[in-house]
XYZ file of C-alpha atoms in Angstrom:
341
model
C 99.404 113.149 263.076
C 100.689 112.956 266.637
C 103.720 115.103 265.839
C 101.672 117.767 264.062
C 99.186 117.855 266.936
C 101.976 118.634 269.384
C 102.335 115.175 270.966
C 106.060 114.458 270.577
C 107.159 110.885 270.035
C 110.675 109.543 270.364
C 110.664 106.685 267.857
C 108.520 105.886 264.844
C 108.182 102.626 262.930
C 107.621 103.280 259.237
C 107.361 101.205 256.074
C 109.381 102.193 253.015
C 106.296 103.689 251.353
C 106.258 106.453 253.966
C 109.988 106.803 254.648
C 110.752 109.525 252.100
C 107.745 111.540 253.232
C 109.048 111.618 256.809
C 112.532 112.537 255.581
C 111.453 115.332 253.230
C 109.155 116.735 255.929
C 112.253 117.033 258.166
C 110.735 114.978 260.984
C 113.719 112.731 261.675
C 117.114 112.858 263.303
C 120.055 111.655 261.156
C 121.783 108.718 262.840
C 125.058 108.350 260.894
C 127.028 109.792 263.827
C 125.370 107.366 266.240
C 126.313 104.459 263.958
C 129.898 105.657 263.514
C 130.397 105.750 267.280
C 128.673 102.479 268.130
C 130.390 99.124 267.396
C 127.164 97.230 268.214
C 125.305 99.150 265.516
C 128.083 98.517 263.015
C 127.928 94.789 263.763
C 124.160 94.856 263.279
C 124.515 96.534 259.874
C 127.034 93.896 258.793
C 124.238 91.361 259.412
C 121.677 93.292 257.313
C 121.730 93.128 253.515
C 122.790 96.498 252.054
C 119.699 96.595 249.820
C 117.483 96.742 252.907
C 119.514 99.385 254.690
C 120.111 101.617 251.656
C 116.455 101.676 250.608
C 115.526 103.654 253.731
C 118.186 106.341 253.363
C 117.558 109.892 252.243
C 118.202 110.785 248.620
C 121.546 112.299 249.673
C 122.630 109.049 251.349
C 121.960 110.160 254.922
C 120.839 107.395 257.295
C 117.658 107.922 259.311
C 116.331 104.370 259.799
C 117.512 101.047 261.160
C 115.794 98.185 259.325
C 113.212 96.333 261.417
C 111.714 93.855 258.912
C 110.943 93.378 255.228
C 108.913 91.410 252.718
C 109.300 90.508 249.085
C 107.332 88.869 246.287
C 108.012 85.325 245.152
C 105.868 82.593 243.627
C 103.954 80.356 246.043
C 102.958 77.037 244.506
C 100.898 74.049 245.640
C 103.252 71.070 245.593
C 100.371 68.564 245.617
C 98.752 70.111 242.531
C 102.107 70.125 240.747
C 102.612 66.456 241.531
C 99.057 65.625 240.477
C 99.650 67.284 237.111
C 102.955 65.475 236.637
C 104.949 68.700 236.825
C 108.401 69.150 238.271
C 108.836 72.051 240.714
C 109.613 75.292 238.885
C 113.304 75.977 238.322
C 115.013 78.988 239.860
C 115.646 80.458 236.404
C 112.234 79.780 234.849
C 110.875 82.238 232.297
C 107.571 84.024 231.700
C 106.890 81.557 228.899
C 107.557 78.544 231.135
C 105.408 80.089 233.850
C 102.529 80.527 231.389
C 102.775 76.943 230.111
C 102.821 75.706 233.700
C 99.769 77.808 234.558
C 97.937 76.410 231.505
C 98.674 72.840 232.578
C 97.454 73.539 236.107
C 94.190 75.192 234.959
C 91.527 72.491 235.025
C 87.784 71.991 235.402
C 84.834 74.269 234.809
C 82.431 76.435 236.784
C 82.530 76.210 240.545
C 85.004 73.330 240.423
C 87.523 75.136 238.213
C 91.095 75.314 239.436
C 93.138 78.203 238.052
C 96.851 77.973 237.453
C 97.539 81.367 239.010
C 95.830 84.112 241.002
C 97.167 87.607 240.445
C 98.327 89.437 243.568
C 96.418 92.470 242.419
C 97.947 95.412 244.247
C 100.802 97.773 243.434
C 103.478 95.856 245.368
C 102.207 92.517 244.048
C 102.321 93.599 240.401
C 105.780 95.179 240.619
C 107.787 91.953 239.983
C 106.275 91.686 236.502
C 107.820 95.070 235.763
C 111.146 94.533 237.519
C 111.690 91.134 235.884
C 111.281 92.900 232.532
C 113.825 95.583 233.377
C 111.347 98.389 233.983
C 109.210 100.070 236.620
C 106.366 102.528 237.079
C 108.812 105.370 237.841
C 112.245 106.323 236.580
C 115.169 104.911 238.616
C 115.427 108.069 240.752
C 111.650 107.981 241.437
C 111.266 111.492 240.040
C 109.147 110.959 236.903
C 106.640 108.627 235.296
C 108.054 105.680 233.365
C 104.689 104.391 232.166
C 105.525 105.255 228.547
C 108.331 102.664 228.520
C 107.503 99.950 225.916
C 108.590 97.351 228.491
C 105.855 98.589 230.826
C 103.291 98.052 228.062
C 104.697 94.589 227.376
C 104.433 93.726 231.081
C 100.874 95.023 231.470
C 99.812 93.182 228.310
C 101.189 89.957 229.787
C 99.350 90.506 233.078
C 96.146 91.275 231.167
C 96.543 88.168 229.005
C 96.672 85.841 232.007
C 93.012 86.680 232.661
C 91.552 87.707 229.328
C 93.484 85.711 226.725
C 94.793 82.564 228.355
C 92.223 82.206 231.122
C 94.773 80.871 233.601
C 93.880 83.459 236.263
C 90.481 84.561 237.601
C 89.302 88.127 237.145
C 90.881 90.447 239.682
C 87.625 92.018 240.853
C 86.494 90.329 244.043
C 89.222 87.683 243.923
C 91.114 86.955 247.137
C 94.206 84.933 246.153
C 95.262 84.214 249.732
C 91.970 82.429 250.372
C 91.815 80.615 247.037
C 95.397 79.359 247.187
C 95.321 77.402 250.476
C 91.870 76.046 249.561
C 93.295 74.464 246.397
C 91.307 76.656 244.003
C 94.469 78.136 242.479
C 97.780 76.364 242.020
C 100.079 79.387 242.235
C 100.032 82.949 243.462
C 102.542 85.619 244.409
C 103.391 86.837 247.903
C 106.135 87.273 250.441
C 106.173 85.600 253.827
C 103.025 87.198 255.215
C 100.541 84.421 254.217
C 102.507 81.673 255.965
C 100.963 82.295 259.377
C 97.566 81.693 257.778
C 98.849 78.595 255.957
C 100.043 77.079 259.212
C 96.875 78.042 261.075
C 94.880 76.114 258.449
C 97.344 73.188 258.331
C 98.173 73.948 254.690
C 101.652 72.526 254.213
C 101.744 71.439 250.563
C 103.293 74.754 249.597
C 106.719 75.874 248.510
C 108.193 79.005 246.954
C 110.355 79.926 243.975
C 111.936 83.022 242.478
C 109.761 85.172 240.216
C 109.834 84.006 236.582
C 112.103 86.064 234.375
C 111.693 88.023 231.183
C 115.158 89.572 231.226
C 116.019 88.804 234.870
C 114.539 87.358 238.075
C 114.509 90.781 239.727
C 111.699 90.961 242.238
C 110.463 93.692 244.559
C 110.910 94.265 248.256
C 109.554 96.611 250.845
C 111.326 97.204 254.133
C 110.475 99.068 257.273
C 112.581 100.757 259.885
C 112.800 102.584 263.185
C 113.801 106.251 263.314
C 114.258 108.908 266.001
C 112.125 112.000 265.584
C 113.540 115.485 265.968
C 110.851 116.018 268.582
C 112.496 113.508 270.911
C 113.758 115.012 274.136
C 115.838 111.910 274.842
C 117.561 110.978 271.553
C 120.438 109.144 273.254
C 118.017 106.894 275.143
C 115.898 106.497 272.002
C 119.006 105.297 270.165
C 119.575 102.575 272.776
C 115.950 101.469 272.425
C 116.257 101.408 268.619
C 119.214 99.057 268.942
C 117.128 96.777 271.152
C 114.252 96.854 268.680
C 116.611 95.713 265.907
C 118.488 93.154 267.993
C 118.998 89.470 267.173
C 116.444 88.532 269.838
C 113.815 90.894 268.441
C 114.376 89.517 264.943
C 113.809 86.021 266.333
C 110.439 87.273 267.540
C 109.618 88.450 264.026
C 110.291 84.928 262.748
C 108.034 83.443 265.419
C 105.123 85.668 264.393
C 105.592 84.436 260.827
C 104.375 87.409 258.798
C 107.560 89.306 257.958
C 111.117 88.467 257.007
C 113.893 89.117 259.522
C 116.307 91.907 258.711
C 119.321 89.971 259.939
C 120.884 87.273 257.756
C 121.917 85.324 260.867
C 118.263 85.003 261.916
C 117.229 83.961 258.395
C 119.654 81.060 258.741
C 118.089 79.725 261.966
C 116.400 76.283 261.751
C 113.026 77.707 262.803
C 113.137 79.945 259.717
C 114.550 77.495 257.170
C 112.356 74.535 258.199
C 109.292 75.690 256.252
C 108.844 76.065 253.390
C 111.480 73.733 251.986
C 112.797 76.431 249.661
C 112.885 79.155 252.338
C 116.320 80.225 251.149
C 114.566 81.963 248.245
C 113.403 84.688 250.634
C 116.836 85.997 251.585
C 118.366 84.834 248.301
C 116.109 87.227 246.404
C 118.004 90.172 247.910
C 120.844 89.506 245.464
C 118.537 90.505 242.572
C 115.920 92.886 243.904
C 114.653 96.457 243.733
C 112.616 98.369 246.313
C 109.038 99.273 245.526
C 109.225 102.816 244.108
C 108.445 104.989 247.137
C 108.771 108.715 246.531
C 107.457 111.199 249.070
C 104.154 111.331 247.152
C 103.796 107.539 247.146
C 100.077 107.582 247.981
C 99.270 109.639 244.895
C 101.528 107.549 242.663
C 99.943 104.283 243.784
C 96.407 105.659 243.464
C 96.932 106.893 239.907
C 98.572 103.709 238.691
C 96.107 101.264 240.263
C 93.079 103.273 239.127
C 94.181 103.033 235.507
C 95.195 99.379 235.939
C 91.661 98.734 237.170
C 90.249 100.103 233.924
C 92.659 97.954 231.928
C 91.859 94.767 233.845
C 88.120 95.457 233.539
C 88.560 95.767 229.739
C 87.192 99.304 229.844
C 90.299 100.449 227.977
C 93.121 98.671 226.176
C 96.518 98.389 227.861
C 97.824 100.956 225.367
C 95.048 103.432 226.154
C 95.203 102.858 229.888
C 98.962 103.325 230.212
C 98.915 106.405 227.979
C 96.287 108.044 230.182
C 98.094 106.926 233.348
C 101.399 108.315 232.056
C 99.828 111.702 231.369
C 98.251 111.925 234.819
C 101.285 110.557 236.646
C 103.654 112.895 234.788
C 101.630 115.882 235.990
C 101.656 114.555 239.559
C 105.421 113.995 239.533
C 106.017 117.478 238.098
C 103.899 118.891 240.901
C 105.907 116.912 243.459
C 109.214 118.162 242.024
């Protein structure tokens, strides 16, 4: 908005969901030449997992962003409720079936005192691991077309739907706030990245640990990263480059850890004691990058997310079956992606 209105900015901070839009709108300055001529930048990139850096590139491989932070999705579980139910902590290679049996065991009580085994993170990013761990996604691998007609997508949505409507291990998604229910002990597990931990600590909720997403065919989870880029409107790109390096420095990443809502881009910071001290299994955060996919983020991301979640809402409300809902979503999303192409 500021650029279009004639107010030039030097640097923007953008999440992955908006990165391709800024690139395709030709707002950014490529920075591959800056990187090639700057040993400090090369050292920084050696400290950043390639999955994070590559996800913010243009479709032709051109670099526009330096990674500033990221988040993923993993399972958060209440260690006290697990112990009370006589359950061992979930294994790193647990399956959908083992997850469901665990959620059934942890679902107890009735009415206002009922404790659910799991609360669905009901948003596009939060649902994505169910698709990725089944070897599929909402879009084709190049993010150019709808993939909602993939039988694995139907299988994944049916499983999500069954957690609420068949097995009763998760509350209805309408009006449910998992990140309030979880620390209050009303649900035993949910899905998130690092962002709820600041709230956990503020409320002295420490009986929590994390584990990799349960697998159907793999443990592949989702991540979203953000970066800094120099706009073409900048009148001082060389100075902006120096500031970008400062904003992605080791010291700045330490500050990200202190805030406690995002994951540091640098591996060296993720290995610091202040990061690994809590939760006990904090290594899962950075470890997930070895089996991860970015949230599908084409230039028309807002439309893609809106279409998918609107039809998911009808499915989760039992207004349509998963088969009907995905068929209608595929038709609408296919038209949107054709328009975008």
